[in-house]
Coordinates of C-alpha atoms in Angstrom, one line a residue:
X1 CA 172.7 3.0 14.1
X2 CA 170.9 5.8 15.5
X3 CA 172.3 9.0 16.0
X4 CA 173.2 9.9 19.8
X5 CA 170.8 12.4 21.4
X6 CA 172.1 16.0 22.8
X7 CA 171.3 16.2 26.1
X8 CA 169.2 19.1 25.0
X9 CA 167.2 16.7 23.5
X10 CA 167.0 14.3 25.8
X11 CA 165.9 16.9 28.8
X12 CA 163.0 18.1 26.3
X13 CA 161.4 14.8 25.5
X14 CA 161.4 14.2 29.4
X15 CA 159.5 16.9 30.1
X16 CA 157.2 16.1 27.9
X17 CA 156.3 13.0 29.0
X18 CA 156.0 14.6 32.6
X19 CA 153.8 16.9 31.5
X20 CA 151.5 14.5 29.6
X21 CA 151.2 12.6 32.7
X22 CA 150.3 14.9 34.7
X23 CA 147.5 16.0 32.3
X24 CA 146.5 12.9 32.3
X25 CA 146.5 12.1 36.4
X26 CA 144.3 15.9 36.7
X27 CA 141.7 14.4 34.2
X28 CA 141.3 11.8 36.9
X29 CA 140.9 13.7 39.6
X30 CA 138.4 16.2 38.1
X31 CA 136.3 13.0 37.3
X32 CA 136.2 11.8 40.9
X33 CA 135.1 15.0 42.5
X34 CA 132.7 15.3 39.5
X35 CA 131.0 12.1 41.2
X36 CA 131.4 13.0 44.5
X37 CA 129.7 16.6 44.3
X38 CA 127.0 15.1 42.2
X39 CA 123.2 14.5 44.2
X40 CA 122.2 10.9 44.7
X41 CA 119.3 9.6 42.2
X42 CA 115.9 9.7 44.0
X43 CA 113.8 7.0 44.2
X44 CA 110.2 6.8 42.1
X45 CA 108.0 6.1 45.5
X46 CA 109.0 7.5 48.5
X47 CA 108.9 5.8 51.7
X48 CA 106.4 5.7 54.2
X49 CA 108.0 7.2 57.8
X50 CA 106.9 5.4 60.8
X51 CA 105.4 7.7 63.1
X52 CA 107.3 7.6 66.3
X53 CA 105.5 5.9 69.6
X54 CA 104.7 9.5 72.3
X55 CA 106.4 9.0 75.2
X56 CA 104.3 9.4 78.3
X57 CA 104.1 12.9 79.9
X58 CA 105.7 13.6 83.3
X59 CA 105.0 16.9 85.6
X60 CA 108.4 18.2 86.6
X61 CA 108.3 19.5 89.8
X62 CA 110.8 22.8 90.7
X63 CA 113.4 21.8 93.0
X64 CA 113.2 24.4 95.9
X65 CA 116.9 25.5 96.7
X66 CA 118.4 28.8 98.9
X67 CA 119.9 32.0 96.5
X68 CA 121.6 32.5 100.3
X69 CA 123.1 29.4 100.7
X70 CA 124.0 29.3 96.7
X71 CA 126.3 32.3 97.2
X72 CA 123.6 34.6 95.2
X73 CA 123.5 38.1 95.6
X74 CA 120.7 40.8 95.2
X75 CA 121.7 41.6 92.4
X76 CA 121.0 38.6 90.5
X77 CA 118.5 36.8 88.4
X78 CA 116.5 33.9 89.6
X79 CA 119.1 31.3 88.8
X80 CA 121.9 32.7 90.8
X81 CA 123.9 34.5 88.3
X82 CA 124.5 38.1 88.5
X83 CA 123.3 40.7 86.3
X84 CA 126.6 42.2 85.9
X85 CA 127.6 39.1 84.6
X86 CA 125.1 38.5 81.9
X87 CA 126.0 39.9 78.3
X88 CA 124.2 43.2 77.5
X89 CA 122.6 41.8 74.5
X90 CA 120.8 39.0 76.7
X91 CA 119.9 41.2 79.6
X92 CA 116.0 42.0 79.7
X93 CA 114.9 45.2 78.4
X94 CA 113.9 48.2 80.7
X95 CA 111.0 49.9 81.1
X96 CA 111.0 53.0 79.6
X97 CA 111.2 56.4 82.3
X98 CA 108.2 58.5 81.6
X99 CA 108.9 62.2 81.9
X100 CA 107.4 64.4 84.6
X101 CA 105.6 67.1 83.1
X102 CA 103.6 70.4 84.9
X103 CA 104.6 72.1 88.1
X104 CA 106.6 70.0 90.5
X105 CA 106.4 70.5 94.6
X106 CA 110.1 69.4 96.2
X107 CA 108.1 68.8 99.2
X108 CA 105.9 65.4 97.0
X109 CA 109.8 65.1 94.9
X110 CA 112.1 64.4 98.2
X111 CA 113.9 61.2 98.3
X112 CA 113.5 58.4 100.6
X113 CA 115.7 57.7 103.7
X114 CA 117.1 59.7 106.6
X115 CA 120.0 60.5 104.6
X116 CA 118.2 63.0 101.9
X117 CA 115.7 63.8 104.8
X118 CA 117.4 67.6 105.2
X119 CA 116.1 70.8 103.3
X120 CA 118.1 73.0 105.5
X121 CA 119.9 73.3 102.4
X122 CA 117.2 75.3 100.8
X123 CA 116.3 77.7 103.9
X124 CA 118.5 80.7 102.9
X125 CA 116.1 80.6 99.5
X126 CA 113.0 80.4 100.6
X127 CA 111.6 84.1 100.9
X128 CA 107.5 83.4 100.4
X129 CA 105.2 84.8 103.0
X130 CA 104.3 82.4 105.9
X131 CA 100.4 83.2 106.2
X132 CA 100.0 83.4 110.7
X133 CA 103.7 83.4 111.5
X134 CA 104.6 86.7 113.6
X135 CA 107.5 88.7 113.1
X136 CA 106.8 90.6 116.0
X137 CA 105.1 89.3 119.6
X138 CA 104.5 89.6 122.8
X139 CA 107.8 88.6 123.9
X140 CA 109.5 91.4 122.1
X141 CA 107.0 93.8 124.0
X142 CA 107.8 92.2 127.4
X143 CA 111.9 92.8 127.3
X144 CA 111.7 96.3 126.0
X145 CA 114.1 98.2 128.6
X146 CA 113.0 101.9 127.3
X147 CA 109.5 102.8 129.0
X148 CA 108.2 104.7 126.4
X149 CA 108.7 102.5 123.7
X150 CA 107.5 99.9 125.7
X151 CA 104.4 102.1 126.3
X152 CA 103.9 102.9 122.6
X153 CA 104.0 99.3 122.4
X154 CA 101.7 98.0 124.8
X155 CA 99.0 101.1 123.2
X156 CA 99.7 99.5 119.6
X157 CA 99.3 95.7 121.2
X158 CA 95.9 96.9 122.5
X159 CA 94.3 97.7 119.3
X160 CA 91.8 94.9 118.6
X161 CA 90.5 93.4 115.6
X162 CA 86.2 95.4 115.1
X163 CA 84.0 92.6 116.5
X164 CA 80.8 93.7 114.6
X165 CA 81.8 91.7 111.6
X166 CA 84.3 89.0 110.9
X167 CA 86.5 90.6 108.1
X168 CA 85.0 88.1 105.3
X169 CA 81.4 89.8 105.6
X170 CA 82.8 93.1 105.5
X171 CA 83.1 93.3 101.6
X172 CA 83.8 97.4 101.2
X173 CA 84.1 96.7 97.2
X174 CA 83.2 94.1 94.5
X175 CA 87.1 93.8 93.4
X176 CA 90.5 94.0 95.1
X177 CA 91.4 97.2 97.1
X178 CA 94.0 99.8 95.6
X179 CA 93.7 102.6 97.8
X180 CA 92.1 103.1 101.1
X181 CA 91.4 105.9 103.6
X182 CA 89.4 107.0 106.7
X183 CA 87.4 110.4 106.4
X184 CA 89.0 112.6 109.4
X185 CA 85.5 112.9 111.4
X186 CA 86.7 111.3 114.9
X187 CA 83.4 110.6 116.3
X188 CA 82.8 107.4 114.2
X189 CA 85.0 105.4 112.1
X190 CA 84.1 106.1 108.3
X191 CA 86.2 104.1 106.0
X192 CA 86.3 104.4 102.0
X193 CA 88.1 102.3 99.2
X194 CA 88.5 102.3 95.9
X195 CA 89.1 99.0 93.7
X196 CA 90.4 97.6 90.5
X197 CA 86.8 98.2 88.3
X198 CA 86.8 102.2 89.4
X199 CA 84.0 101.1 92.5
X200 CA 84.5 103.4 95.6
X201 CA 83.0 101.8 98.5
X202 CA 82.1 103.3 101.7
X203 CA 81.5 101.2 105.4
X204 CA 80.5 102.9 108.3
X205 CA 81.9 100.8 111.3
X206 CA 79.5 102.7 113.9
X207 CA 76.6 101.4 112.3
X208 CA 74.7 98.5 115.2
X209 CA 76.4 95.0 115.1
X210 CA 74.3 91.6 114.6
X211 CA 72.8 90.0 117.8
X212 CA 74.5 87.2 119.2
X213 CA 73.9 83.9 118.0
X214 CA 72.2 81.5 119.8
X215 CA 74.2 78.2 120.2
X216 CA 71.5 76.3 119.8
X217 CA 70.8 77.4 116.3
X218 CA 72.6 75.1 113.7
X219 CA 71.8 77.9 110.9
X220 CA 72.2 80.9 112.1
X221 CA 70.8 84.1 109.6
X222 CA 73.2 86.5 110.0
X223 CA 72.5 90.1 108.6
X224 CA 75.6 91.6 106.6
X225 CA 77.0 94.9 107.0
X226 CA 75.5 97.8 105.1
X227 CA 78.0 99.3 102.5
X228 CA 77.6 101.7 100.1
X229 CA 79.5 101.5 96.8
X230 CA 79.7 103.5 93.4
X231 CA 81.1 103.1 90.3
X232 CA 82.9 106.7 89.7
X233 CA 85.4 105.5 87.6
X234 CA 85.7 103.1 84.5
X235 CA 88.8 101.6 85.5
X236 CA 91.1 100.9 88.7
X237 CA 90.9 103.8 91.3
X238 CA 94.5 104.5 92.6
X239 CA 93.6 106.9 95.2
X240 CA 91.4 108.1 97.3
X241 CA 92.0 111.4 99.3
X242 CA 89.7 113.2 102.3
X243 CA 91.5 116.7 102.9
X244 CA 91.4 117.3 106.5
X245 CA 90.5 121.4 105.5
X246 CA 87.9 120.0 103.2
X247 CA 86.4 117.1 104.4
X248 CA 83.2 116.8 102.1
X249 CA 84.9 116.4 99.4
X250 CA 86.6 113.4 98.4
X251 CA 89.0 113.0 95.5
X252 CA 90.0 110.1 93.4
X253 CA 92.4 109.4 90.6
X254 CA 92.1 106.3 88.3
X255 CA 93.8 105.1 85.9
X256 CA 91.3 105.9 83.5
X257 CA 93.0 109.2 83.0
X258 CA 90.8 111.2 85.3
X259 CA 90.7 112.9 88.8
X260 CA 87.2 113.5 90.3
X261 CA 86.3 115.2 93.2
X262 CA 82.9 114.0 94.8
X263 CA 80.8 116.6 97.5
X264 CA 79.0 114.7 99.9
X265 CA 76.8 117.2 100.9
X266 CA 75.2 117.0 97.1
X267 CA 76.4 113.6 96.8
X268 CA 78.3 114.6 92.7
X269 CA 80.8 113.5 91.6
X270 CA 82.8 115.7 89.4
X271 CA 85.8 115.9 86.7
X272 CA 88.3 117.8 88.1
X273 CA 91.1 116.6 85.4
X274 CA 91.3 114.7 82.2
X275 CA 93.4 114.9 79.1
X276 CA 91.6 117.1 76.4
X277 CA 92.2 114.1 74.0
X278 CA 89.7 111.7 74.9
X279 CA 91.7 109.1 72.9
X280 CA 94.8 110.1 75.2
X281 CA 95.7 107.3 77.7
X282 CA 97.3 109.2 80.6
X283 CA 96.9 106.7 84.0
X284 CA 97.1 108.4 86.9
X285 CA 98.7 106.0 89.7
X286 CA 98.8 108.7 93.0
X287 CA 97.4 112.2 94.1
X288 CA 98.3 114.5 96.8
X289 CA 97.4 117.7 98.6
X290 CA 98.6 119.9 101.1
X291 CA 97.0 121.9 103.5
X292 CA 99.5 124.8 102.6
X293 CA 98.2 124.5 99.0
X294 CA 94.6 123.5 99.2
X295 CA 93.2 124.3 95.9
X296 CA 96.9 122.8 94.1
X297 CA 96.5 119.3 93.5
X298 CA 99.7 116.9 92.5
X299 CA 99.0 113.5 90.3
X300 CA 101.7 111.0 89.0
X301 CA 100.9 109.0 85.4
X302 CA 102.2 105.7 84.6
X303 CA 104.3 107.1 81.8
X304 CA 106.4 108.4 84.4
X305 CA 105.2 112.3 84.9
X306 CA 104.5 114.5 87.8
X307 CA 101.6 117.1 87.1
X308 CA 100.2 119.5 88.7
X309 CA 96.7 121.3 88.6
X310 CA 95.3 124.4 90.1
X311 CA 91.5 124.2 90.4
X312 CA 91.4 127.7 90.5
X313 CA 92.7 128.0 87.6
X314 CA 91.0 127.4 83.7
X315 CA 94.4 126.6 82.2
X316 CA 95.1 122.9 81.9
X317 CA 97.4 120.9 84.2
X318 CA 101.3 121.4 83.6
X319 CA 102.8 118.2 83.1
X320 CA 107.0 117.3 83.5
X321 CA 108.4 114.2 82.2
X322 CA 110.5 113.3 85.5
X323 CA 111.1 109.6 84.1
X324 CA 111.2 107.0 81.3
X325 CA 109.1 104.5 83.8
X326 CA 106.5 104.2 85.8
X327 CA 105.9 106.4 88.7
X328 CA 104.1 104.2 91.2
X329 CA 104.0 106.8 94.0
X330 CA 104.5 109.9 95.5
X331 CA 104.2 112.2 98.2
X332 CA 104.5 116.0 99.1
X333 CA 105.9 117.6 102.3
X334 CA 103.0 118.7 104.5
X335 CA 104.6 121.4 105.8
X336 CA 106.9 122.1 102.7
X337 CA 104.1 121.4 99.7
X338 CA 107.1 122.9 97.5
X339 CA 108.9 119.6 98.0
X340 CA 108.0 116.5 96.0
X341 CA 109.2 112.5 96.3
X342 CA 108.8 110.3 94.0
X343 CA 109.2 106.6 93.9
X344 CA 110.0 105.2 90.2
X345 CA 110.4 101.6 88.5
X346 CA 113.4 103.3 87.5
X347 CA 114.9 102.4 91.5
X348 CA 115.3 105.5 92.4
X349 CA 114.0 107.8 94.7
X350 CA 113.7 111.3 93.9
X351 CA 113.5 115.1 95.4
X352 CA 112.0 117.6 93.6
X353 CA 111.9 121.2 94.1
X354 CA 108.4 122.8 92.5
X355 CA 110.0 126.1 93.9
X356 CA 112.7 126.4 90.9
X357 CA 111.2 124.9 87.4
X358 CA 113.8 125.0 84.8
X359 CA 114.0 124.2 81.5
X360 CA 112.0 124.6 78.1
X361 CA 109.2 121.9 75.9
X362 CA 110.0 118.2 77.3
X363 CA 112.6 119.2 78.9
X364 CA 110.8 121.4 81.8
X365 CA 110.8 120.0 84.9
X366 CA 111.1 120.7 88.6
X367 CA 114.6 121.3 90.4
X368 CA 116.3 117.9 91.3
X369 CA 117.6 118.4 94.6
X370 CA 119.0 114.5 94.9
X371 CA 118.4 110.6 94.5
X372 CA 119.3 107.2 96.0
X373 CA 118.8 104.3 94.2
X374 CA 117.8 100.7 95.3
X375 CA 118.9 97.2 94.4
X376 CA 115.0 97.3 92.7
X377 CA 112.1 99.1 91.8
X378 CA 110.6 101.4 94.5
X379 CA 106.8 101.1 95.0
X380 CA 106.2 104.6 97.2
X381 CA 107.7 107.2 98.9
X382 CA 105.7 108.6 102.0
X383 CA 106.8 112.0 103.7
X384 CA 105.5 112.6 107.4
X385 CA 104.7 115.3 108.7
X386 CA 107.8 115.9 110.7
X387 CA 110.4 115.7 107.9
X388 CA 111.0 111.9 108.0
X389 CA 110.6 109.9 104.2
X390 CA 109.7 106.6 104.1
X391 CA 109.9 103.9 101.3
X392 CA 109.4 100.7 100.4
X393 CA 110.9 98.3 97.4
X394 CA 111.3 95.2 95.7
X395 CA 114.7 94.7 97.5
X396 CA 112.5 93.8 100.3
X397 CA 113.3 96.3 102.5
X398 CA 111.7 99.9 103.7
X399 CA 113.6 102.6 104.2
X400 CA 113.7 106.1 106.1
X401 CA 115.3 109.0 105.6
X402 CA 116.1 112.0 107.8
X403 CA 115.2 115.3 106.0
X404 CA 114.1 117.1 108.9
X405 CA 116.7 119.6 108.1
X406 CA 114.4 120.6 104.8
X407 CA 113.5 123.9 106.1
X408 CA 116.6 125.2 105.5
X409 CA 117.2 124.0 102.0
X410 CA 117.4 126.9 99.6
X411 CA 115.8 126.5 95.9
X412 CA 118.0 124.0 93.7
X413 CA 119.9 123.1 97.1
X414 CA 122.1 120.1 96.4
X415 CA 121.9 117.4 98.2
X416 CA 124.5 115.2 99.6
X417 CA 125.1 111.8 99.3
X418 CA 124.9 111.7 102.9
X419 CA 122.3 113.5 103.4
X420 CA 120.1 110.9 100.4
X421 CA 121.7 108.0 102.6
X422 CA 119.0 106.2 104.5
X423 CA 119.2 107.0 108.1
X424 CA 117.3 103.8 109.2
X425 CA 117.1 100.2 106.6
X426 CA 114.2 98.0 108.0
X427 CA 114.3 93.9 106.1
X428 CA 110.6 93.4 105.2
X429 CA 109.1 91.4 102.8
X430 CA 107.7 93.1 99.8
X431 CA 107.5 90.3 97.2
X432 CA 103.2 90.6 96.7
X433 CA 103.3 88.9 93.7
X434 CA 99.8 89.1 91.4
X435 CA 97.1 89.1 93.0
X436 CA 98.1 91.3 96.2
X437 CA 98.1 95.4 95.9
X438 CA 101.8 96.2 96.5
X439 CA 102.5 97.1 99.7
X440 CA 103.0 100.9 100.7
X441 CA 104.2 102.6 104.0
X442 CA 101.7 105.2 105.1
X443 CA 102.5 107.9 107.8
X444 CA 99.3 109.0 110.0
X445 CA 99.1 112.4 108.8
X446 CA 98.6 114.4 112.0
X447 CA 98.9 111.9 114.8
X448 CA 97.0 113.0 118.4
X449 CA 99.6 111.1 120.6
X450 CA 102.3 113.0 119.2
X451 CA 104.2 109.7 117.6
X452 CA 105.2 109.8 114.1
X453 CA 104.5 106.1 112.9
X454 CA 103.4 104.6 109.8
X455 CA 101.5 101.3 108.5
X456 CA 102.5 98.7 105.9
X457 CA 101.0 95.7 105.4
X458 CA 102.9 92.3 106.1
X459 CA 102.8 89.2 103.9
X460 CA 101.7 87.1 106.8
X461 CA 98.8 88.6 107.2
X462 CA 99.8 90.9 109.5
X463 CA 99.6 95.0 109.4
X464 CA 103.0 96.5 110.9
X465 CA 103.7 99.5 112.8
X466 CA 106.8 101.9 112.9
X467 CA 108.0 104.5 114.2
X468 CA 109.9 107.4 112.5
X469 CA 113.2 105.8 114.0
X470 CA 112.6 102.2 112.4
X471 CA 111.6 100.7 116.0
X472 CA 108.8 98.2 115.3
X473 CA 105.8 99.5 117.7
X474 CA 102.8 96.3 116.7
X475 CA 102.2 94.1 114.2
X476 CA 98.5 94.1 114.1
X477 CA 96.7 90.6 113.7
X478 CA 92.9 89.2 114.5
X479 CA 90.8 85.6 114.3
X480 CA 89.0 85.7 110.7
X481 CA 91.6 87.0 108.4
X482 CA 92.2 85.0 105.5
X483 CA 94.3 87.5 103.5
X484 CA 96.8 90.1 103.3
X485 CA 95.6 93.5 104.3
X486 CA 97.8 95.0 101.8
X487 CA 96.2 98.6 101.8
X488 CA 97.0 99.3 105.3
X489 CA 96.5 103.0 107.0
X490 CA 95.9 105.1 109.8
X491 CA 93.0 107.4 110.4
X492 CA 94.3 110.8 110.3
X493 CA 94.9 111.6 114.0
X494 CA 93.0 108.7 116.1
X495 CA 95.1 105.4 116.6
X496 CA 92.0 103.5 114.0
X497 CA 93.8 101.5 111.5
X498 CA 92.6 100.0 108.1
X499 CA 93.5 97.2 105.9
X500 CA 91.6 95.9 102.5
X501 CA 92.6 93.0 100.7
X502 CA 92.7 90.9 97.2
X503 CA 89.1 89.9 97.5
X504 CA 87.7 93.5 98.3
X505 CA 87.6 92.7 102.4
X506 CA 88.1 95.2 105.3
X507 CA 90.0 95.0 108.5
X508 CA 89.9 97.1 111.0
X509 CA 91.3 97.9 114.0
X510 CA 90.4 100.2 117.0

């Protein structure tokens, strides 16, 4: 009889069986899927395919139908869906924006449609000149309440453009005008100019005007003007002086560091001034002289000094540093030749007394009596003969000041702020830009009429006329001019006026 089994024993050899068997039932199923995964046997000669039968071809016509009436928008692609609705990554590509490149007009730039129409926006900005545009008319001259201005107006308005030549014929130097003045003779206009190569020309306006043209001709020959012209200096000639006590001489400065005086009588030209250094570079940008000191004559230098020469004297000019910048004019008192304003790219404008010189070396200079300063850089300070200063700067204005009182001013007097404040503030545009001379207010030195006025040139073409009060009495136009007369000035006593321009051209008025 066999011994009982523990039921140890007995739960061991089950599991063994169970685990046998399910050895035995994975062994099975790895042998199926064996079969399954394996490829099927190929055959030794393949078969021939049957080349299909081509259909026949039919010509699909498109079937017209209304985006309208399908509910399609604008904005949609030619099947009626909208491109908002297509994915971004099935959309179309598009074209690539060139960039605009060079100088842009906003005038070829504006948008279309009535709603971007407007520049008004841009009217407060726009401070070019306006070439023909008056600032000044008839109109103006016609509602004037006060006789006498109205008169002085109506004398200025009469002035008329010189009818022997048209202003483009009358070519007074090879290169643009710098400085500009009449020769005080009264019985015949005489006007000379220097330009930018150092040329001084000369243009006699009494000389006898071309005979009229016959309409009939369709090629007229037209004679030009006679003008004389010499090359006195190397470089640009910055001014150009007639002393009415000495009126055969003429005297020039230049900015290649000289001052010449030339006799017309023995037609010379001679070197009054120039550094002893010959390798010194001293421009000279103005000269002046007064009656009261004839043989004294006062220059400014683009480094910013005032200097003085006696032509009496052997001994070499005495020059002050007055300035780190440029001084780009000046003028003396006529009556007061003691007196000196300058006009600096520093802003400011300056009184000097030559009376009181103080100081040792570098640091001598002239008695600063006081200064105003402009918003910018002041081009010129003019002094009439009657005590009134006027200016003119980049802040685009001109300005005049009241120093009539300046015969009472002691040596070193000290000037108020009041007294340096500008009596009378006139808005005029100023901005020249490159290729114009900058513009300059000139007082007629001795005037016959009695009326303290000066010239400046206007942007529009235009010279302008003022009186020592900041009343506008003309603004001088004429058929034929084509550019600014930016060296504008009066002959010495007669109501003559003179303009040159960019290209060397003369206008004239009488």
């Amino acid at each position: 009889m066999a011994p009982e089994l523990s039921t140890f024993e007995a739960r061991r050899r089950a599991n063994v069986m169970n685990n046998a068997k399910l050895l035995k039932d994975s062994a099975e199923v790895a042998a199926k899927m064996r079969r399954a995964a394996a490829p099927p046997p190929r055959s030794s000669a393949p078969k021939k395919r049957k080349a299909p039968e081509p259909a026949p071809r039919t010509r699909v016509m498109p079937t017209r139908s209304s985006a309208r009436l399908a509910g399609a928008g604008s904005e949609s692609n030619g099947d009626g869906v909208k491109l908002e609705d297509i994915p971004a990554e099935l959309k179309p590509p598009q074209p690539k924006r060139i960039r605009k490149g060079g100088d842009l007009e906003l005038s070829n730039l504006q948008v279309e449609g009535q709603r971007w129409s407007s520049t008004s926006a841009l009217a407060s900005f726009v401070q070019g000149a306006q070439p023909g545009v008056r600032t000044f008319t008839k109109e103006d001259i016609k509602d004037t309440s006060d006789e006498k201005l109205k008169g002085l107006r109506k004398e200025m308005d009469d002035l008329k453009l010189y009818e022997g030549w048209v202003p483009n014929d009358i070519k007074i130097t090879p290169e643009r005008v710098y400085a500009l003045t009449f020769h005080p003779m009264q019985d015949k206009p005489i006007i000379l100019a220097g330009d930018k190569k150092g040329t001084l020309g000369f243009f006699d306006a009494s000389q006898k005007p071309p005979e009229p043209i016959d309409e009939d001709d369709e090629d007229p020959d037209i004679p030009l003007p006679e003008v004389s012209a010499f090359e006195v200096h190397s470089r640009t000639i910055s001014s150009v002086k007639v002393p009415e006590f000495d009126p055969n001489s003429v005297l020039t400065s230049s900015y290649d560091s000289s001052i010449r005086c030339l006799d017309l009588h023995t037609q010379v030209s001679s070197q009054l001034w120039a550094p002893e250094d010959d390798d010194e570079d001293l421009g000279i940008t103005c000269i002046d002289v007064s009656p009261e000191a004839k043989d004294t004559i006062i220059f400014s230098t683009l480094e910013g000094g005032l200097g003085r020469l006696d032509r009496r004297s052997k001994d070499k000019a005495e020059i002050w540093n007055l300035s780190d910048n440029k001084i780009g004019g000046f003028s003396l008192n006529p009556l007061l030749p003691h007196l000196v304003a300058t006009a600096s790219l520093d802003r400011t404008l300056k009184i000097w007394d030559m009376r009181m010189v103080k100081g040792k070396g570098e640091l001598r200079h002239p008695s600063l009596l006081g200064e105003h300063q402009s918003r910018l850089s002041v081009s010129h300070a003019s002094w009439s003969r009657g005590g009134y200063l006027a200016t003119s700067s980049y802040d685009d204005t001109v300005k005049i000041y009241d120093m009539t009182d300046a015969m009472k001013w002691k040596p070193g007097e000290d000037l108020s702020t009041k007294q340096m404040t500008p009596a009378h503030k006139i808005p005029h545009n100023n901005q020249t830009g490159r290729w114009v001379t900058i513009l300059k207010p000139q007082w007629q030195i001795n005037p016959a009429d009695g009326v303290e006025k000066f010239a400046i040139a206007n942007m529009n073409r235009f010279v302008d006329v003022y009186s020592s009060e900041g009343t506008q009495l003309g603004q001088l136009d004429g058929d034929g001019i084509t550019a600014v007369p930016a060296v504008a000035e009066f002959h010495p006593t007669l109501n003559w006026l003179a303009g040159g321009t960019g290209s060397g051209k003369l206008c004239l008025w009488m």
